[in-house]
Coordinates of C-alpha atoms in Angstrom, one line a residue:
M252 CA -0.1 -0.1 -0.1
I253 CA 1.2 3.6 -0.8
T254 CA 1.2 4.5 3.0
T255 CA 3.5 1.8 3.7
L256 CA 6.0 2.9 0.7
I257 CA 5.8 6.7 2.0
G258 CA 6.6 5.2 5.6
K259 CA 9.7 3.3 4.3
T260 CA 11.1 6.3 2.3
F261 CA 10.7 8.5 5.3
L262 CA 12.2 6.1 7.8
K263 CA 15.3 5.3 5.9
A264 CA 15.7 9.0 5.4
Y265 CA 15.3 9.8 9.1
N266 CA 17.6 6.8 10.2
E267 CA 20.3 8.3 8.0
K268 CA 19.9 12.1 9.0
Y269 CA 19.7 11.5 12.8
K270 CA 22.1 8.4 12.8
K271 CA 19.4 6.0 14.3
N272 CA 18.6 2.5 13.3
Y273 CA 14.9 2.2 14.3
S274 CA 12.7 -0.5 12.9
A275 CA 9.2 0.6 11.8
K276 CA 7.8 -0.7 15.1
E277 CA 10.4 0.7 17.1
F278 CA 9.8 4.3 15.6
F279 CA 6.0 4.0 16.0
A280 CA 6.5 3.1 19.8
E281 CA 9.2 5.7 20.5
E282 CA 8.3 8.5 18.2
Y283 CA 4.9 8.3 16.5
F284 CA 2.8 7.1 19.5
E285 CA 4.5 9.5 22.0
L286 CA 3.7 12.4 19.7
F287 CA 0.4 11.4 18.2
F288 CA -1.4 9.7 20.9
N289 CA 0.3 9.8 24.3
H290 CA -1.5 13.1 25.2
P291 CA -5.0 14.3 26.1
K292 CA -5.4 15.5 22.6
Y293 CA -4.6 13.2 19.7
M294 CA -3.0 14.4 16.5
Q295 CA -4.9 11.8 14.3
W296 CA -8.1 10.0 14.4
I297 CA -8.0 6.6 12.8
T298 CA -11.6 5.2 12.7
N299 CA -12.1 1.7 14.5
S300 CA -8.4 1.7 15.5
P301 CA -7.5 0.6 19.0
F302 CA -6.6 4.4 20.0
V303 CA -10.2 5.3 19.4
Q304 CA -12.1 2.2 20.6
M305 CA -13.1 3.3 24.3
K306 CA -14.3 1.3 27.1
S307 CA -17.5 2.4 28.9
G308 CA -16.8 5.7 30.5
Q309 CA -13.6 6.3 28.5
K310 CA -13.0 9.5 26.6
P311 CA -9.6 10.2 24.8
E312 CA -8.8 13.5 26.7
K313 CA -9.6 11.6 30.2
L314 CA -7.4 8.6 29.5
S315 CA -4.5 7.9 32.0
V316 CA -0.9 7.2 30.9
E317 CA -1.7 3.6 31.7
E318 CA -4.9 3.5 29.7
R319 CA -3.1 5.1 26.6
Q320 CA -0.3 2.2 27.0
E321 CA -3.0 -0.2 27.1
K322 CA -4.2 0.8 23.7
L323 CA -0.8 0.9 22.4
Q324 CA -0.4 -3.0 23.6
N325 CA -3.9 -3.5 21.9
L326 CA -2.4 -2.2 18.5
F327 CA 0.7 -4.5 19.0
A328 CA -1.7 -7.6 19.7
K329 CA -3.8 -6.9 16.5
V330 CA -0.8 -6.6 14.3
E331 CA 0.8 -9.8 15.7
S332 CA -2.5 -12.0 15.5
E333 CA -4.9 -10.6 13.0
V334 CA -5.1 -10.2 9.1
P335 CA -4.4 -6.5 8.5
D336 CA -7.5 -4.3 7.8
A337 CA -8.2 -0.6 7.7
S338 CA -8.8 -0.3 11.6
F339 CA -5.1 -0.9 12.2
A340 CA -3.3 -0.8 8.9
I341 CA -4.0 2.6 7.4
G342 CA -4.9 2.6 3.7
F343 CA -5.6 -1.0 3.7
P344 CA -9.0 -2.6 2.9
A345 CA -11.7 -2.6 5.5
S346 CA -12.1 -6.1 7.2
E347 CA -15.1 -7.0 5.0
A348 CA -12.9 -7.0 1.9
K349 CA -14.4 -10.3 0.6
E350 CA -17.5 -8.2 -0.1
Y351 CA -15.7 -5.2 -1.5
A352 CA -17.2 -2.8 1.1
S353 CA -17.5 0.9 0.1
T354 CA -15.2 1.7 2.7
S355 CA -12.3 0.1 1.2
G356 CA -9.8 1.2 -1.4
L357 CA -7.2 -0.7 -3.5
V358 CA -9.0 -3.9 -3.0
S359 CA -7.8 -6.9 -5.0
D360 CA -8.6 -10.7 -5.1
V361 CA -4.9 -11.3 -5.4
F362 CA -3.4 -12.3 -2.0
I363 CA -0.5 -9.9 -1.1
E364 CA 1.6 -11.0 2.1
T365 CA 1.9 -8.2 4.5
K366 CA 4.6 -8.3 6.9
Q367 CA 4.0 -6.8 10.5
E368 CA 6.5 -4.1 9.9
D369 CA 4.4 -2.8 6.9
V370 CA 1.7 -2.2 9.2
Y371 CA 3.6 0.2 11.2
F372 CA 5.1 1.7 8.1
S373 CA 1.4 2.5 7.1
W374 CA 0.8 4.4 10.2
I375 CA 4.0 6.4 9.7
G376 CA 3.1 7.1 6.0
S377 CA -0.4 8.0 6.7
G378 CA 0.8 10.7 9.3
L379 CA 2.8 12.3 6.4
G380 CA -0.1 12.8 4.2
I381 CA -0.5 16.5 3.1
G382 CA -3.9 17.8 3.4
V383 CA -5.2 20.4 0.9
A384 CA -8.5 22.1 0.6
G385 CA -11.1 19.9 -0.8
G386 CA -10.8 17.3 1.5
Y387 CA -8.0 15.6 -0.1
N388 CA -4.4 14.5 1.0
L389 CA -1.2 14.1 -1.0
L390 CA 1.5 11.5 -0.5
I391 CA 4.7 12.2 -2.3
N392 CA 7.4 9.6 -2.1
D393 CA 10.2 12.0 -1.8
A394 CA 12.7 11.5 1.3
A395 CA 13.3 15.5 1.6
I396 CA 9.6 16.2 1.7
T397 CA 8.8 13.7 3.9
L398 CA 11.5 14.8 6.4
E399 CA 10.3 18.5 6.0
T400 CA 6.7 17.2 7.0
Y401 CA 8.1 15.3 10.0
E402 CA 9.6 18.3 11.2
G403 CA 6.4 20.2 11.5
W404 CA 4.9 17.5 13.9
K405 CA 6.6 18.7 16.9
Y406 CA 5.2 22.2 16.5
Y407 CA 1.5 20.9 16.1
R408 CA 2.0 18.9 19.3
T409 CA 3.6 21.8 21.1
Y410 CA 0.5 24.0 20.3
L411 CA -1.9 21.1 21.2
N412 CA -0.3 21.0 24.7
D413 CA -0.3 24.6 25.2
A414 CA -2.4 25.6 28.0
T415 CA -3.3 29.0 26.4
L416 CA -4.6 27.3 23.3
E417 CA -7.0 24.9 25.0
K418 CA -9.4 25.6 22.2
L419 CA -7.4 24.1 19.5
R420 CA -8.6 21.0 17.9
G421 CA -6.7 17.9 17.7
N422 CA -6.8 15.2 14.9
Q423 CA -5.8 17.5 12.2
I424 CA -2.4 16.3 11.3
N425 CA -2.8 16.1 7.6
S426 CA -4.2 19.7 7.5
W427 CA -1.4 20.9 9.6
N428 CA 1.1 19.1 7.2
G429 CA -0.4 20.9 4.3
Q430 CA 0.1 24.2 6.0
W431 CA 3.4 23.5 7.7
L432 CA 5.0 22.4 4.5
T433 CA 3.7 25.4 2.4
Y434 CA 4.9 27.8 5.1
K435 CA 8.4 26.2 5.6
L436 CA 9.2 26.0 2.1
S437 CA 7.9 29.6 1.3
R438 CA 10.0 32.5 0.8
K439 CA 8.4 34.0 3.9
F440 CA 9.6 31.4 6.3
N441 CA 11.1 32.9 9.6
V442 CA 13.0 30.5 11.9
D443 CA 11.6 32.8 14.7
F444 CA 8.0 32.1 14.0
D445 CA 5.4 31.7 16.8
F446 CA 1.7 31.0 17.1
S447 CA 0.7 34.7 16.0
T448 CA 2.9 34.5 13.0
L449 CA 1.1 31.4 11.8
E450 CA -2.3 33.0 12.6
A451 CA -1.3 36.1 10.5
E452 CA -0.5 33.7 7.7
D453 CA -4.0 32.2 7.9
I454 CA -2.7 28.9 9.1
F455 CA -5.1 29.0 12.0
K456 CA -8.6 30.0 12.3
V457 CA -9.3 31.6 15.7
E458 CA -12.8 31.9 16.9
N459 CA -14.4 32.3 20.5
A460 CA -15.3 28.7 20.7
L461 CA -12.7 27.0 18.5
I462 CA -9.2 27.1 17.0
E463 CA -8.5 24.9 14.1
V464 CA -6.1 24.4 11.2
N465 CA -7.3 26.0 7.8
T466 CA -6.6 23.6 5.0
V467 CA -4.4 25.2 2.4
K468 CA -5.3 25.7 -1.2
W469 CA -3.1 23.3 -3.3
S470 CA -1.8 26.2 -5.3
N471 CA -0.1 27.6 -2.3
L472 CA 1.5 24.1 -1.6
F473 CA 2.5 23.9 -5.3
F474 CA 4.4 27.2 -5.3
S475 CA 6.1 26.3 -2.2
L476 CA 7.1 23.0 -3.5
S477 CA 8.5 24.6 -6.5
N478 CA 10.7 26.7 -4.3
L479 CA 12.3 23.2 -3.2
Y480 CA 12.3 21.7 -6.7
P481 CA 12.0 24.5 -9.6
E482 CA 12.4 21.8 -12.3
R483 CA 11.1 18.6 -10.9
T484 CA 8.1 16.3 -11.7
L485 CA 6.8 14.7 -8.6
N486 CA 4.1 11.9 -8.6
A487 CA 1.6 12.5 -5.8
Y488 CA -0.9 9.8 -4.7
I489 CA -4.1 11.8 -4.2
Y490 CA -6.7 10.3 -1.7
S491 CA -9.1 10.9 1.0
L492 CA -9.8 8.4 4.1
G493 CA -13.0 8.6 5.9
Q494 CA -16.3 6.9 6.1
T495 CA -15.9 6.5 2.4
N496 CA -12.4 6.2 0.8
K497 CA -11.9 8.3 -2.2
T498 CA -9.1 7.8 -4.5
I499 CA -8.0 9.9 -7.2
G500 CA -4.8 8.2 -7.9
F501 CA -1.3 9.0 -9.0
I502 CA -1.0 12.5 -10.4
P503 CA 2.2 14.0 -11.9
I504 CA 2.9 17.6 -10.4
Y505 CA 4.9 19.7 -12.9
L506 CA 6.7 22.2 -10.4
K507 CA 8.4 24.0 -13.3
A508 CA 5.1 25.6 -14.2
G509 CA 5.4 27.5 -11.1
K510 CA 8.9 28.8 -12.1
K511 CA 7.4 29.7 -15.6
L512 CA 4.4 31.7 -14.0
I513 CA 6.9 33.7 -11.8
E514 CA 9.3 34.4 -14.8
V515 CA 6.4 35.6 -16.9
F516 CA 5.2 37.8 -14.0
K517 CA 8.6 39.2 -13.5
Q518 CA 8.8 40.2 -17.1
L519 CA 5.4 41.9 -17.0
F520 CA 5.6 43.8 -13.9
H521 CA 9.4 43.7 -13.1
T522 CA 8.9 42.1 -9.6
D523 CA 8.1 38.7 -8.3
L524 CA 7.0 40.0 -4.9
P525 CA 3.4 39.0 -5.0
F526 CA 4.4 35.3 -5.3
N527 CA 5.7 35.6 -1.8
N528 CA 2.1 36.3 -0.7
K529 CA -0.5 33.2 -0.1
D530 CA -3.3 35.4 -1.1
F531 CA -1.9 36.1 -4.5
Q532 CA -0.8 32.4 -5.0
S533 CA -4.2 31.2 -4.2
L534 CA -5.6 33.2 -7.0
F535 CA -4.3 30.7 -9.3
G536 CA -5.6 27.1 -9.5
M537 CA -9.0 25.4 -10.2
Y538 CA -10.5 23.1 -7.8
I539 CA -8.5 20.1 -7.0
N540 CA -10.9 17.6 -8.5
R541 CA -11.0 19.5 -11.8
A542 CA -7.2 19.9 -11.8
C543 CA -6.7 16.0 -11.4
E544 CA -9.3 15.5 -14.3
L545 CA -6.7 17.1 -16.4
G546 CA -4.4 14.0 -15.9
N547 CA -1.6 16.3 -14.5
I548 CA -1.1 19.2 -12.3
G549 CA 0.7 21.8 -14.2
L550 CA 0.1 25.1 -16.1
H551 CA -3.4 24.1 -17.4
A552 CA -4.5 23.2 -13.8
L553 CA -3.1 26.5 -12.4
R554 CA -5.6 28.4 -14.6
P555 CA -7.2 31.0 -12.2
D556 CA -10.6 29.5 -11.4
N557 CA -12.7 32.6 -11.7
L558 CA -11.1 33.3 -15.1
K559 CA -13.6 30.6 -16.6
K560 CA -16.3 33.4 -16.6
Y561 CA -14.3 35.7 -18.7
M562 CA -13.4 33.0 -21.0
E563 CA -16.5 31.0 -21.6
E564 CA -19.4 32.9 -19.9
G565 CA -19.1 36.4 -21.6
K566 CA -18.5 38.3 -18.5
N567 CA -16.6 41.6 -19.0
P568 CA -13.9 42.6 -16.4
S569 CA -14.2 45.8 -14.4
F570 CA -11.6 47.6 -12.3
K571 CA -13.8 49.1 -9.5
K572 CA -11.8 48.0 -6.5
E573 CA -8.1 48.1 -5.8
E574 CA -7.6 44.4 -5.5
D575 CA -8.9 44.0 -9.0
N576 CA -5.5 45.0 -10.3
L577 CA -3.9 42.1 -8.6
I578 CA -6.6 39.7 -10.1
Y579 CA -6.0 41.3 -13.4
Q580 CA -2.1 40.6 -13.0
S581 CA -2.7 37.0 -12.2
Y582 CA -5.1 36.4 -15.0
K583 CA -2.7 38.2 -17.6
T584 CA 0.3 36.3 -16.3
W585 CA -1.4 32.8 -16.8
L586 CA -2.8 33.7 -20.2
I587 CA 0.5 34.9 -21.5
A588 CA 2.3 31.8 -20.2
M589 CA -0.2 29.6 -22.0
L590 CA 0.6 31.2 -25.5
S591 CA 3.4 29.9 -27.4
K592 CA 4.7 33.2 -28.8
N593 CA 7.5 35.0 -27.2
K594 CA 6.4 36.4 -24.0
K595 CA 8.0 39.8 -24.3
E596 CA 6.4 40.0 -27.8
I597 CA 2.9 39.0 -26.5
L598 CA 3.2 41.7 -23.7
Q599 CA 3.8 44.5 -26.2
Y600 CA 1.5 43.0 -28.9
T601 CA -1.6 42.9 -26.7
E602 CA -1.0 46.1 -25.1
E603 CA -0.7 48.1 -28.4
L604 CA -3.9 46.2 -29.8
A605 CA -5.7 46.9 -26.6
K606 CA -4.9 50.7 -27.0
I607 CA -5.9 50.6 -30.6
L608 CA -9.3 49.0 -29.7
V609 CA -9.7 51.6 -26.8
A610 CA -9.2 54.6 -29.3
Y611 CA -11.7 53.1 -31.7
A612 CA -14.3 52.4 -29.1
N613 CA -14.0 55.8 -27.8
D614 CA -14.1 57.5 -31.2
G615 CA -17.3 59.8 -31.5
T616 CA -20.2 60.2 -29.3
K617 CA -22.1 57.0 -30.2
T618 CA -21.9 53.8 -28.3
D619 CA -22.0 51.3 -31.2
K620 CA -18.3 51.0 -31.6
R621 CA -17.8 50.3 -27.9
N622 CA -20.6 47.9 -28.0
F623 CA -19.2 46.1 -31.0
I624 CA -15.8 45.7 -29.3
K625 CA -17.2 44.5 -26.0
E626 CA -20.1 42.6 -27.2
K627 CA -19.0 41.0 -30.6
L628 CA -15.2 41.1 -31.1
L629 CA -14.1 40.2 -27.6
Q630 CA -16.8 37.7 -26.9
Y631 CA -15.0 34.6 -28.1
S632 CA -17.3 31.5 -29.0
V633 CA -15.3 30.1 -32.0
K634 CA -12.3 31.3 -33.9
L635 CA -14.3 31.8 -37.0
N636 CA -16.6 34.4 -35.3
F637 CA -13.7 36.3 -34.2
L638 CA -12.2 36.4 -37.6
N639 CA -15.3 37.6 -39.1
S640 CA -15.5 40.4 -36.5
L641 CA -11.8 41.4 -37.4
E642 CA -13.0 41.5 -41.2
V643 CA -15.7 44.1 -39.9
L644 CA -13.2 46.1 -38.0
L645 CA -10.9 46.3 -40.7
K646 CA -13.5 48.1 -42.9
D647 CA -14.1 50.8 -40.5
I648 CA -10.7 51.4 -38.7
D649 CA -8.4 54.1 -39.8
E650 CA -5.5 53.3 -42.1
E651 CA -2.8 54.0 -39.5
N652 CA -4.0 51.0 -37.4
K653 CA -5.1 48.6 -40.1
L654 CA -1.7 46.8 -40.3
K655 CA -1.9 46.0 -36.7
I656 CA -5.5 44.4 -37.0
K657 CA -4.4 42.6 -40.1
E658 CA -1.3 41.0 -38.2
L659 CA -3.9 40.0 -35.4
R660 CA -6.2 38.4 -37.9
D661 CA -3.3 36.5 -39.6
D662 CA -1.9 35.3 -36.2
A663 CA -5.4 34.3 -34.9
Y664 CA -6.0 32.2 -38.2
L665 CA -2.8 30.3 -37.6
M666 CA -3.6 29.7 -33.9
N667 CA -5.6 26.5 -32.8
D668 CA -8.9 27.2 -31.0
E669 CA -7.6 27.1 -27.5
E670 CA -4.7 29.5 -28.1
C671 CA -7.1 32.0 -29.9
K672 CA -9.5 31.9 -26.9
Y673 CA -6.5 32.8 -24.6
L674 CA -5.3 35.6 -26.7
V675 CA -8.9 37.1 -27.2
T676 CA -9.4 36.7 -23.4
L677 CA -6.1 38.5 -22.9
L678 CA -7.3 41.3 -25.2
K679 CA -10.4 41.6 -23.3
F680 CA -8.6 42.1 -20.0
D681 CA -6.1 44.6 -21.6
F682 CA -9.0 46.5 -23.3
S683 CA -10.8 46.9 -20.0
Y684 CA -7.8 48.0 -18.1
Y685 CA -6.7 50.6 -20.6
N686 CA -10.2 51.8 -20.9
K687 CA -10.6 52.4 -17.4

């Protein structure tokens, strides 16, 4: 099972880094159990596992040290005497596997021998799952990433044990992993961080009755991982374990797409500082389910989700609020990154065309020209309609600008339909920006 594989990758790296020689069971007993379960607040809740099966009158937060040790021994006994199932081997099929229960994942009728060590590896691997918004976790078989994730465990435990944070929820290790890894690998990481730092970074949501870890948007995690590996492709196993297990499967993550967007943004706006900000990074990326439907997570998946209504639903942009400028910059960056022409050429090209269209639309007192640009030319449905609109424009535009419009027509003719849609959407944004 993938949790077992991740656990093995981690423990090998851990033993090498810290000069240890732990077996999986030893690490589980001396490190994992001590951090995750030997406290009034758990870091992880595994349904039906010995740690959550309470005797009459027992509650996790009221257990004595002896009672918690008893639950650890119950797990050991299960591993030694029972066929592994999801109640004590994380990510394995449920015990009614022969009936292919809805709560089981990766069920097979092929017998696979499971060693006792593999069960403990599965716990370790499950604790390294990286939670993202949408209810999914990622497992990435990379030693450096697993070690970075592990380093965050002690901080989550410290906060759970902090008497001043008694309202902090437990059992959120995967959400914490996502936030920790995103922050630790970001350019804003400060070794002297404290709880207030993390609250300001929106890692925690603090309310009167409850404090909890927010789940991070996958694009934030993506950009942080791209700081670690600017050119790498990582394979992530994407899943959700709960009352019903959900498995998306193995999805490649093309981290160089993050580098490409940052480079394009820097060319456009002569800075990359907004990419240090989680709020700006979160403007990129469609919903995780939709992103995975593409078959990989790269430049296509990083399309700003709200851009769809401008590309496909006919909405025209406006610049009424200050934050609209940053939204415009993120949309423009992605659209230019998706076009195959030289990025500097595209920048000058679309801006020049937008200014020509603005001058045309504002020529005279009637609104017919403005309406033609906004409601006909820049409302893309199919390439043929756009080319026909350009022909109409050519008959009416002044001689000075005809050459540029002809160049646009010729370029659009040679583009595929998808690229033409990106170009027209980019023109729509530049037109609205310069018109404003």
